[in-house]
Each structure stands twice: as C-alpha cells, then as structure tokens.
PDB file of C-alpha atoms in Angstrom:
ATOM      1  CA  GLY N 407      -8.073  13.273  -5.299  1.00 33.00           C
ATOM      2  CA  GLU N 408      -8.283   9.511  -5.171  1.00 34.00           C
ATOM      3  CA  SER N 409     -10.905   8.191  -2.786  1.00 34.00           C
ATOM      4  CA  VAL N 410      -9.442   5.876  -0.204  1.00 36.00           C
ATOM      5  CA  GLY N 411     -12.632   4.572   1.299  1.00 43.00           C
ATOM      6  CA  LEU N 412     -16.153   5.795   1.811  1.00 48.00           C
ATOM      7  CA  HIS N 413     -17.096   3.785   4.883  1.00 62.00           C
ATOM      8  CA  LEU N 414     -13.957   3.459   6.912  1.00 78.00           C
ATOM      9  CA  PRO N 415     -14.118   3.535  10.691  1.00 89.00           C
ATOM     10  CA  THR N 416     -13.229   7.019  11.877  1.00 92.00           C
ATOM     11  CA  LEU N 417     -11.318   8.137  14.925  1.00 94.00           C
ATOM     12  CA  SER N 418     -11.935  11.771  15.847  1.00 95.00           C
ATOM     13  CA  VAL N 419      -9.507  13.476  18.198  1.00 96.00           C
ATOM     14  CA  GLN N 420      -8.726  16.976  19.385  1.00 97.00           C
ATOM     15  CA  GLU N 421      -5.486  18.593  18.365  1.00 97.00           C
ATOM     16  CA  GLY N 422      -2.864  17.887  20.996  1.00 97.00           C
ATOM     17  CA  ASP N 423      -4.452  14.676  22.245  1.00 96.00           C
ATOM     18  CA  ASN N 424      -2.855  11.282  21.771  1.00 97.00           C
ATOM     19  CA  SER N 425      -4.354   8.958  19.163  1.00 97.00           C
ATOM     20  CA  ILE N 426      -4.445   5.181  19.193  1.00 96.00           C
ATOM     21  CA  ILE N 427      -5.300   3.299  16.036  1.00 96.00           C
ATOM     22  CA  ASN N 428      -5.804  -0.435  16.238  1.00 94.00           C
ATOM     23  CA  CYS N 429      -5.382  -3.264  13.802  1.00 93.00           C
ATOM     24  CA  ALA N 430      -6.056  -6.992  14.038  1.00 92.00           C
ATOM     25  CA  TYR N 431      -3.986  -9.208  11.803  1.00 89.00           C
ATOM     26  CA  SER N 432      -4.820 -12.638  10.551  1.00 82.00           C
ATOM     27  CA  ASN N 433      -1.723 -14.788  10.286  1.00 85.00           C
ATOM     28  CA  SER N 434       0.156 -15.859  13.380  1.00 86.00           C
ATOM     29  CA  ALA N 435       3.155 -16.687  11.160  1.00 86.00           C
ATOM     30  CA  SER N 436       3.502 -13.098   9.903  1.00 88.00           C
ATOM     31  CA  ASP N 437       6.937 -11.811  10.798  1.00 88.00           C
ATOM     32  CA  TYR N 438       6.865  -8.145   9.877  1.00 91.00           C
ATOM     33  CA  PHE N 439       4.293  -5.387  10.227  1.00 93.00           C
ATOM     34  CA  ILE N 440       4.055  -1.902   8.812  1.00 94.00           C
ATOM     35  CA  TRP N 441       1.888   1.129   9.393  1.00 95.00           C
ATOM     36  CA  TYR N 442       1.096   3.391   6.476  1.00 95.00           C
ATOM     37  CA  LYS N 443      -0.473   6.837   6.307  1.00 96.00           C
ATOM     38  CA  GLN N 444      -2.475   7.857   3.253  1.00 94.00           C
ATOM     39  CA  GLU N 445      -3.553  11.410   2.653  1.00 93.00           C
ATOM     40  CA  SER N 446      -6.255  12.266   0.182  1.00 90.00           C
ATOM     41  CA  GLY N 447      -4.992  12.070  -3.380  1.00 87.00           C
ATOM     42  CA  LYS N 448      -1.679  10.480  -2.475  1.00 90.00           C
ATOM     43  CA  GLY N 449      -0.089   7.090  -2.279  1.00 92.00           C
ATOM     44  CA  PRO N 450       0.422   5.308   1.049  1.00 93.00           C
ATOM     45  CA  GLN N 451       3.381   6.623   3.004  1.00 93.00           C
ATOM     46  CA  PHE N 452       5.519   4.407   5.228  1.00 92.00           C
ATOM     47  CA  ILE N 453       5.374   5.479   8.884  1.00 94.00           C
ATOM     48  CA  ILE N 454       6.932   2.781  11.015  1.00 95.00           C
ATOM     49  CA  ASP N 455       7.502  -0.947  11.039  1.00 94.00           C
ATOM     50  CA  ILE N 456       8.084  -3.660  13.594  1.00 95.00           C
ATOM     51  CA  ARG N 457       9.420  -7.198  13.417  1.00 94.00           C
ATOM     52  CA  SER N 458       7.728 -10.069  15.188  1.00 93.00           C
ATOM     53  CA  ASN N 459      10.607 -10.457  17.644  1.00 95.00           C
ATOM     54  CA  MET N 460       9.742  -7.058  19.130  1.00 96.00           C
ATOM     55  CA  ASP N 461       6.807  -5.831  21.230  1.00 96.00           C
ATOM     56  CA  LYS N 462       7.305  -2.114  20.825  1.00 97.00           C
ATOM     57  CA  ARG N 463       9.066   0.304  18.554  1.00 97.00           C
ATOM     58  CA  GLN N 464       9.188   4.061  18.759  1.00 97.00           C
ATOM     59  CA  GLY N 465       9.664   6.686  16.133  1.00 94.00           C
ATOM     60  CA  GLN N 466       9.200  10.406  16.089  1.00 93.00           C
ATOM     61  CA  ARG N 467       5.827  10.999  17.826  1.00 96.00           C
ATOM     62  CA  VAL N 468       4.712   7.478  16.874  1.00 97.00           C
ATOM     63  CA  THR N 469       4.876   4.176  18.696  1.00 97.00           C
ATOM     64  CA  VAL N 470       3.849   0.781  17.404  1.00 97.00           C
ATOM     65  CA  LEU N 471       2.864  -1.974  19.807  1.00 97.00           C
ATOM     66  CA  LEU N 472       2.635  -5.609  18.807  1.00 96.00           C
ATOM     67  CA  ASN N 473       0.707  -8.196  20.811  1.00 95.00           C
ATOM     68  CA  LYS N 474       1.307 -11.535  19.161  1.00 93.00           C
ATOM     69  CA  THR N 475      -0.842 -13.409  21.662  1.00 93.00           C
ATOM     70  CA  VAL N 476      -4.014 -11.780  20.384  1.00 93.00           C
ATOM     71  CA  LYS N 477      -2.666 -10.832  16.942  1.00 92.00           C
ATOM     72  CA  HIS N 478      -3.113  -7.143  17.535  1.00 93.00           C
ATOM     73  CA  LEU N 479      -1.141  -4.141  16.385  1.00 94.00           C
ATOM     74  CA  SER N 480      -1.590  -0.547  17.443  1.00 96.00           C
ATOM     75  CA  LEU N 481      -0.219   2.794  16.338  1.00 97.00           C
ATOM     76  CA  GLN N 482       0.020   5.543  18.902  1.00 97.00           C
ATOM     77  CA  ILE N 483       0.470   9.123  17.758  1.00 97.00           C
ATOM     78  CA  ALA N 484       1.498  11.589  20.424  1.00 97.00           C
ATOM     79  CA  ALA N 485       0.288  15.192  20.429  1.00 97.00           C
ATOM     80  CA  THR N 486      -1.840  14.712  17.329  1.00 97.00           C
ATOM     81  CA  GLN N 487      -1.699  17.555  14.823  1.00 96.00           C
ATOM     82  CA  PRO N 488      -4.048  18.580  12.001  1.00 96.00           C
ATOM     83  CA  GLY N 489      -1.445  17.317   9.543  1.00 95.00           C
ATOM     84  CA  ASP N 490      -1.937  13.830  10.952  1.00 97.00           C
ATOM     85  CA  SER N 491      -5.438  13.691   9.484  1.00 96.00           C
ATOM     86  CA  ALA N 492      -5.377  10.820   7.011  1.00 96.00           C
ATOM     87  CA  VAL N 493      -6.280   7.177   6.600  1.00 94.00           C
ATOM     88  CA  TYR N 494      -3.982   4.821   8.455  1.00 95.00           C
ATOM     89  CA  PHE N 495      -3.671   1.164   7.695  1.00 91.00           C
ATOM     90  CA  CYS N 496      -1.549  -1.690   8.819  1.00 93.00           C
ATOM     91  CA  ALA N 497       0.045  -4.377   6.726  1.00 92.00           C
ATOM     92  CA  GLU N 498       1.395  -7.768   7.719  1.00 90.00           C
ATOM     93  CA  ASN N 499       4.076  -9.665   5.866  1.00 86.00           C
ATOM     94  CA  GLY N 500       3.224 -13.297   5.513  1.00 76.00           C
ATOM     95  CA  VAL N 501       2.855 -16.140   3.082  1.00 68.00           C
ATOM     96  CA  SER N 502      -0.357 -16.355   1.125  1.00 62.00           C
ATOM     97  CA  GLY N 503      -1.087 -18.204  -2.092  1.00 60.00           C
ATOM     98  CA  GLY N 504       2.379 -19.703  -1.970  1.00 60.00           C
ATOM     99  CA  TYR N 505       4.353 -16.479  -1.950  1.00 63.00           C
ATOM    100  CA  ASN N 506       5.538 -13.935   0.514  1.00 67.00           C
ATOM    101  CA  LYS N 507       3.488 -10.765   0.410  1.00 79.00           C
ATOM    102  CA  LEU N 508       2.040  -7.847   2.326  1.00 85.00           C
ATOM    103  CA  ILE N 509      -1.595  -8.144   3.385  1.00 86.00           C
ATOM    104  CA  PHE N 510      -3.247  -4.799   4.003  1.00 88.00           C
ATOM    105  CA  GLY N 511      -6.063  -3.851   6.319  1.00 86.00           C
ATOM    106  CA  ALA N 512      -8.871  -1.627   5.073  1.00 84.00           C
ATOM    107  CA  GLY N 513      -7.794   1.309   7.213  1.00 91.00           C
ATOM    108  CA  THR N 514      -8.980   3.790   9.824  1.00 93.00           C
ATOM    109  CA  ARG N 515      -9.643   7.426   9.107  1.00 94.00           C
ATOM    110  CA  LEU N 516      -8.120   9.816  11.646  1.00 96.00           C
ATOM    111  CA  ALA N 517      -9.821  13.197  11.872  1.00 96.00           C
ATOM    112  CA  VAL N 518      -8.020  15.825  13.952  1.00 96.00           C
ATOM    113  CA  HIS N 519     -10.087  18.784  15.123  1.00 94.00           C
ATOM    114  CA  PRO N 520      -8.507  22.095  16.171  1.00 89.00           C
TER     115      PRO N 520
ATOM    116  CA  ASP L 812       8.738   9.044  -2.695  1.00 58.00           C
ATOM    117  CA  ALA L 813      11.551   6.578  -3.521  1.00 67.00           C
ATOM    118  CA  GLY L 814      11.706   7.975  -7.039  1.00 89.00           C
ATOM    119  CA  ILE L 815       8.453   6.389  -8.218  1.00 95.00           C
ATOM    120  CA  THR L 816       6.256   7.985 -10.842  1.00 96.00           C
ATOM    121  CA  GLN L 817       3.089   6.704 -12.427  1.00 97.00           C
ATOM    122  CA  SER L 818       1.475   7.667 -15.688  1.00 97.00           C
ATOM    123  CA  PRO L 819      -1.126   8.627 -16.504  1.00 97.00           C
ATOM    124  CA  ARG L 820      -2.403   9.972 -13.191  1.00 96.00           C
ATOM    125  CA  HIS L 821      -5.989   9.946 -14.396  1.00 97.00           C
ATOM    126  CA  LYS L 822      -7.663   8.063 -17.224  1.00 97.00           C
ATOM    127  CA  VAL L 823     -11.196   7.568 -18.424  1.00 98.00           C
ATOM    128  CA  THR L 824     -11.793   4.825 -20.923  1.00 97.00           C
ATOM    129  CA  GLU L 825     -14.596   2.725 -22.336  1.00 97.00           C
ATOM    130  CA  THR L 826     -15.443  -0.896 -21.677  1.00 97.00           C
ATOM    131  CA  GLY L 827     -13.587  -3.242 -23.971  1.00 97.00           C
ATOM    132  CA  THR L 828     -10.623  -1.007 -24.710  1.00 97.00           C
ATOM    133  CA  PRO L 829      -7.050  -1.930 -23.772  1.00 97.00           C
ATOM    134  CA  VAL L 830      -5.321   0.271 -21.204  1.00 97.00           C
ATOM    135  CA  THR L 831      -1.694   0.389 -20.141  1.00 98.00           C
ATOM    136  CA  LEU L 832      -0.464   2.024 -16.955  1.00 98.00           C
ATOM    137  CA  ARG L 833       3.186   2.770 -16.460  1.00 98.00           C
ATOM    138  CA  CYS L 834       5.288   2.729 -13.315  1.00 98.00           C
ATOM    139  CA  HIS L 835       8.771   4.184 -13.451  1.00 98.00           C
ATOM    140  CA  GLN L 836      11.419   4.079 -10.715  1.00 97.00           C
ATOM    141  CA  THR L 837      14.821   5.705 -10.645  1.00 95.00           C
ATOM    142  CA  GLU L 838      16.588   3.788  -7.872  1.00 93.00           C
ATOM    143  CA  ASN L 839      17.204   0.384  -9.441  1.00 93.00           C
ATOM    144  CA  HIS L 840      14.991  -1.589  -7.084  1.00 94.00           C
ATOM    145  CA  ARG L 841      14.542  -5.214  -7.990  1.00 93.00           C
ATOM    146  CA  TYR L 842      11.010  -5.738  -6.696  1.00 93.00           C
ATOM    147  CA  MET L 843       8.057  -3.836  -8.110  1.00 95.00           C
ATOM    148  CA  TYR L 844       4.331  -4.290  -7.438  1.00 95.00           C
ATOM    149  CA  TRP L 845       0.962  -3.285  -8.827  1.00 97.00           C
ATOM    150  CA  TYR L 846      -1.954  -2.904  -6.410  1.00 96.00           C
ATOM    151  CA  ARG L 847      -5.500  -1.726  -6.741  1.00 96.00           C
ATOM    152  CA  GLN L 848      -7.353   0.133  -4.015  1.00 94.00           C
ATOM    153  CA  ASP L 849     -11.134   0.114  -3.749  1.00 91.00           C
ATOM    154  CA  PRO L 850     -13.549   1.394  -1.082  1.00 82.00           C
ATOM    155  CA  GLY L 851     -14.029  -1.187   1.639  1.00 75.00           C
ATOM    156  CA  HIS L 852     -10.949  -3.135   0.638  1.00 78.00           C
ATOM    157  CA  GLY L 853      -7.341  -2.864   1.580  1.00 80.00           C
ATOM    158  CA  LEU L 854      -4.742  -2.663  -1.126  1.00 90.00           C
ATOM    159  CA  ARG L 855      -4.881  -5.830  -3.196  1.00 93.00           C
ATOM    160  CA  LEU L 856      -1.929  -7.177  -5.123  1.00 93.00           C
ATOM    161  CA  ILE L 857      -2.452  -7.617  -8.855  1.00 96.00           C
ATOM    162  CA  HIS L 858       0.999  -8.649 -10.086  1.00 95.00           C
ATOM    163  CA  TYR L 859       4.546  -8.267  -8.966  1.00 94.00           C
ATOM    164  CA  SER L 860       8.008  -8.472 -10.475  1.00 95.00           C
ATOM    165  CA  TYR L 861      11.246  -9.698  -8.958  1.00 92.00           C
ATOM    166  CA  GLY L 862      13.468  -8.704 -11.842  1.00 93.00           C
ATOM    167  CA  VAL L 863      13.596  -7.949 -15.554  1.00 95.00           C
ATOM    168  CA  LYS L 864      11.244 -10.348 -17.348  1.00 94.00           C
ATOM    169  CA  ASP L 865      10.417 -12.033 -14.011  1.00 94.00           C
ATOM    170  CA  THR L 866       6.813 -11.510 -12.978  1.00 94.00           C
ATOM    171  CA  ASP L 867       4.157 -13.392 -11.058  1.00 92.00           C
ATOM    172  CA  LYS L 868       0.480 -13.153 -10.243  1.00 92.00           C
ATOM    173  CA  GLY L 869      -1.029 -11.654  -7.151  1.00 90.00           C
ATOM    174  CA  GLU L 870      -4.423 -12.247  -5.620  1.00 87.00           C
ATOM    175  CA  VAL L 871      -6.502 -10.310  -8.197  1.00 94.00           C
ATOM    176  CA  SER L 872      -4.633 -10.899 -11.443  1.00 95.00           C
ATOM    177  CA  ASP L 873      -7.548 -11.904 -13.708  1.00 96.00           C
ATOM    178  CA  GLY L 874      -7.958  -9.428 -16.566  1.00 96.00           C
ATOM    179  CA  TYR L 875      -4.498  -7.929 -16.071  1.00 98.00           C
ATOM    180  CA  SER L 876      -1.092  -8.580 -17.531  1.00 97.00           C
ATOM    181  CA  VAL L 877       2.279  -7.027 -16.811  1.00 98.00           C
ATOM    182  CA  SER L 878       5.636  -6.608 -18.443  1.00 97.00           C
ATOM    183  CA  ARG L 879       9.056  -5.609 -17.238  1.00 97.00           C
ATOM    184  CA  SER L 880      11.579  -5.233 -20.021  1.00 96.00           C
ATOM    185  CA  LYS L 881      13.762  -2.785 -18.066  1.00 96.00           C
ATOM    186  CA  THR L 882      14.539  -2.514 -14.363  1.00 96.00           C
ATOM    187  CA  GLU L 883      13.024   0.950 -14.149  1.00 96.00           C
ATOM    188  CA  ASP L 884       9.672   0.295 -15.839  1.00 97.00           C
ATOM    189  CA  PHE L 885       6.798  -1.964 -14.830  1.00 98.00           C
ATOM    190  CA  LEU L 886       3.753  -1.860 -17.075  1.00 98.00           C
ATOM    191  CA  LEU L 887       0.243  -2.961 -16.163  1.00 98.00           C
ATOM    192  CA  THR L 888      -2.138  -3.744 -19.022  1.00 98.00           C
ATOM    193  CA  LEU L 889      -5.852  -4.232 -18.874  1.00 97.00           C
ATOM    194  CA  GLU L 890      -6.413  -6.313 -21.944  1.00 94.00           C
ATOM    195  CA  SER L 891     -10.091  -5.407 -22.296  1.00 97.00           C
ATOM    196  CA  ALA L 892     -11.186  -2.977 -19.628  1.00 97.00           C
ATOM    197  CA  THR L 893     -14.369  -3.667 -17.652  1.00 97.00           C
ATOM    198  CA  SER L 894     -16.297  -1.460 -15.251  1.00 97.00           C
ATOM    199  CA  SER L 895     -15.149  -3.657 -12.345  1.00 96.00           C
ATOM    200  CA  GLN L 896     -11.617  -2.462 -13.061  1.00 97.00           C
ATOM    201  CA  THR L 897     -12.528   1.098 -12.178  1.00 97.00           C
ATOM    202  CA  SER L 898     -10.168   1.712  -9.308  1.00 97.00           C
ATOM    203  CA  VAL L 899      -7.121   3.527  -8.074  1.00 96.00           C
ATOM    204  CA  TYR L 900      -3.944   1.723  -9.051  1.00 98.00           C
ATOM    205  CA  PHE L 901      -0.736   2.007  -7.074  1.00 97.00           C
ATOM    206  CA  CYS L 902       2.709   0.908  -8.014  1.00 97.00           C
ATOM    207  CA  ALA L 903       5.217   0.085  -5.279  1.00 95.00           C
ATOM    208  CA  ILE L 904       8.840  -0.912  -4.918  1.00 94.00           C
ATOM    209  CA  LYS L 905      10.541  -2.854  -2.178  1.00 90.00           C
ATOM    210  CA  ASP L 906      13.879  -1.573  -1.008  1.00 87.00           C
ATOM    211  CA  VAL L 907      16.847  -3.466   0.413  1.00 83.00           C
ATOM    212  CA  TYR L 908      15.340  -3.206   3.913  1.00 80.00           C
ATOM    213  CA  ASN L 909      12.145  -4.919   2.701  1.00 79.00           C
ATOM    214  CA  GLU L 910      10.154  -1.709   3.052  1.00 84.00           C
ATOM    215  CA  GLN L 911       7.566  -0.998   0.378  1.00 88.00           C
ATOM    216  CA  PHE L 912       7.164   2.512  -0.960  1.00 92.00           C
ATOM    217  CA  PHE L 913       4.286   3.577  -3.139  1.00 95.00           C
ATOM    218  CA  GLY L 914       3.825   5.800  -6.134  1.00 95.00           C
ATOM    219  CA  PRO L 915       1.206   8.570  -6.297  1.00 94.00           C
ATOM    220  CA  GLY L 916      -1.471   6.407  -7.923  1.00 96.00           C
ATOM    221  CA  THR L 917      -3.520   6.349 -11.106  1.00 97.00           C
ATOM    222  CA  ARG L 918      -7.271   6.845 -11.006  1.00 96.00           C
ATOM    223  CA  LEU L 919      -8.856   4.745 -13.750  1.00 98.00           C
ATOM    224  CA  THR L 920     -12.509   5.029 -14.674  1.00 97.00           C
ATOM    225  CA  VAL L 921     -14.023   2.503 -17.077  1.00 97.00           C
ATOM    226  CA  LEU L 922     -17.358   3.621 -18.500  1.00 96.00           C
TER     227      LEU L 922
END
C-alpha cells in the first residue's frame, strides 16, 4: 500500500491501554482543528474535530483536547485496540498564502501490541 | 468514503511524459482538493476548486494544472512529469459542515 512516512515518531501501547497523541499547531488564529487516522494503503479518515471556542470534545472512545495558550492539541484513545494501529495526524484550519486552508502535521504512528 | 474515487490507483511513468489523475465524487460537493503526501511531510495542497471552472493554486502548485468542467470530476495534470513528483496523491472534498474527506489515493512513480 501507499507509504505514509518512513520516519514518523511512533507511540507503542499495549492493547487495552489508553493512548495520547500530541500535536503542536502553528497559527494562533486557526479556528478549527481535525484529527485524521490513516491506515496503510488508505486515504486519511476523519476521526473528530474541535472548534477554537471549545477546550474538549468527546466522541466514541476518542477525546480531543485543545490548549490554545500553548497551541497544543491532543487525541486520547481509550482502551486502544489493534484496529487503532495507524498513523494519526492533526490539521488546523487557518489562513495561509491568502486563502483559508487546512495545514497538516506530519503524523504519529500508533502501534498497538496484543 | 463520501463517494470519492480516484483513478488510476497506481501509475508508473517516465520523466517528461504528461500524466492525468482523476478524482470523481458522487455527492455534489462544491469544494474539491488535490494533495500530495510524501515521507516526512504532512499532506500538502497542490490545487483546489470551489466550483465548476473555478480553481486556485495551493502551496505546491508548480508543475501541476487542474481542470473542473463538471461538479463531479476534478482532474490533476502533470504537464511533464519529473522524479520529484513521485508521490501519493489524494483528492478530497469538503462537505457542508466544512469537514474534509479523502479519496483512497493514487501512487505515482516517475522513473
């Protein structure tokens, strides 16, 4: 399948543990943030988003935390499962080059061990 | 998958040849995007479209052109492929909630 990245930081966790994946964003004016999951050979898959007027948002087994003071975003996955193994990356919605666009991080590889 | 398909899924071509990648969507979304994904980089925007015949450049548009003659199709053309354009190309749409959904990708190798 398509190679996402050869030298991504990797987070290794045991099945059943909670996982926390972190992301630093660059633009304090960004108003919308998204986490994506990308499995080998597939396109990025939307997981959860959060607007800048929120600090926390929960989904099914996932929680996103936004700290605007330090421009930091995290994705928490509860009770991590082997099927969660993938590359995760954040994206921020901001203005760059004169237009509104998503700016993507390089990603973190999550490896879940049974 | 938001009804997005890409073709071809894999292509090998030679330097200097023109290549066209196709993105097709079935849900009438107005906004469509072409990204490339390379090791060590996040997804980088090549071009985007905000309607039929309305397109604009992204951050890495040199060597690429696009066309959108119908709502459902967004074509990416490499006018004269170079080895630096070896990459995985993703098409995306933006829905009414401003969420972007991606296609399955096209792996392009330029020899």
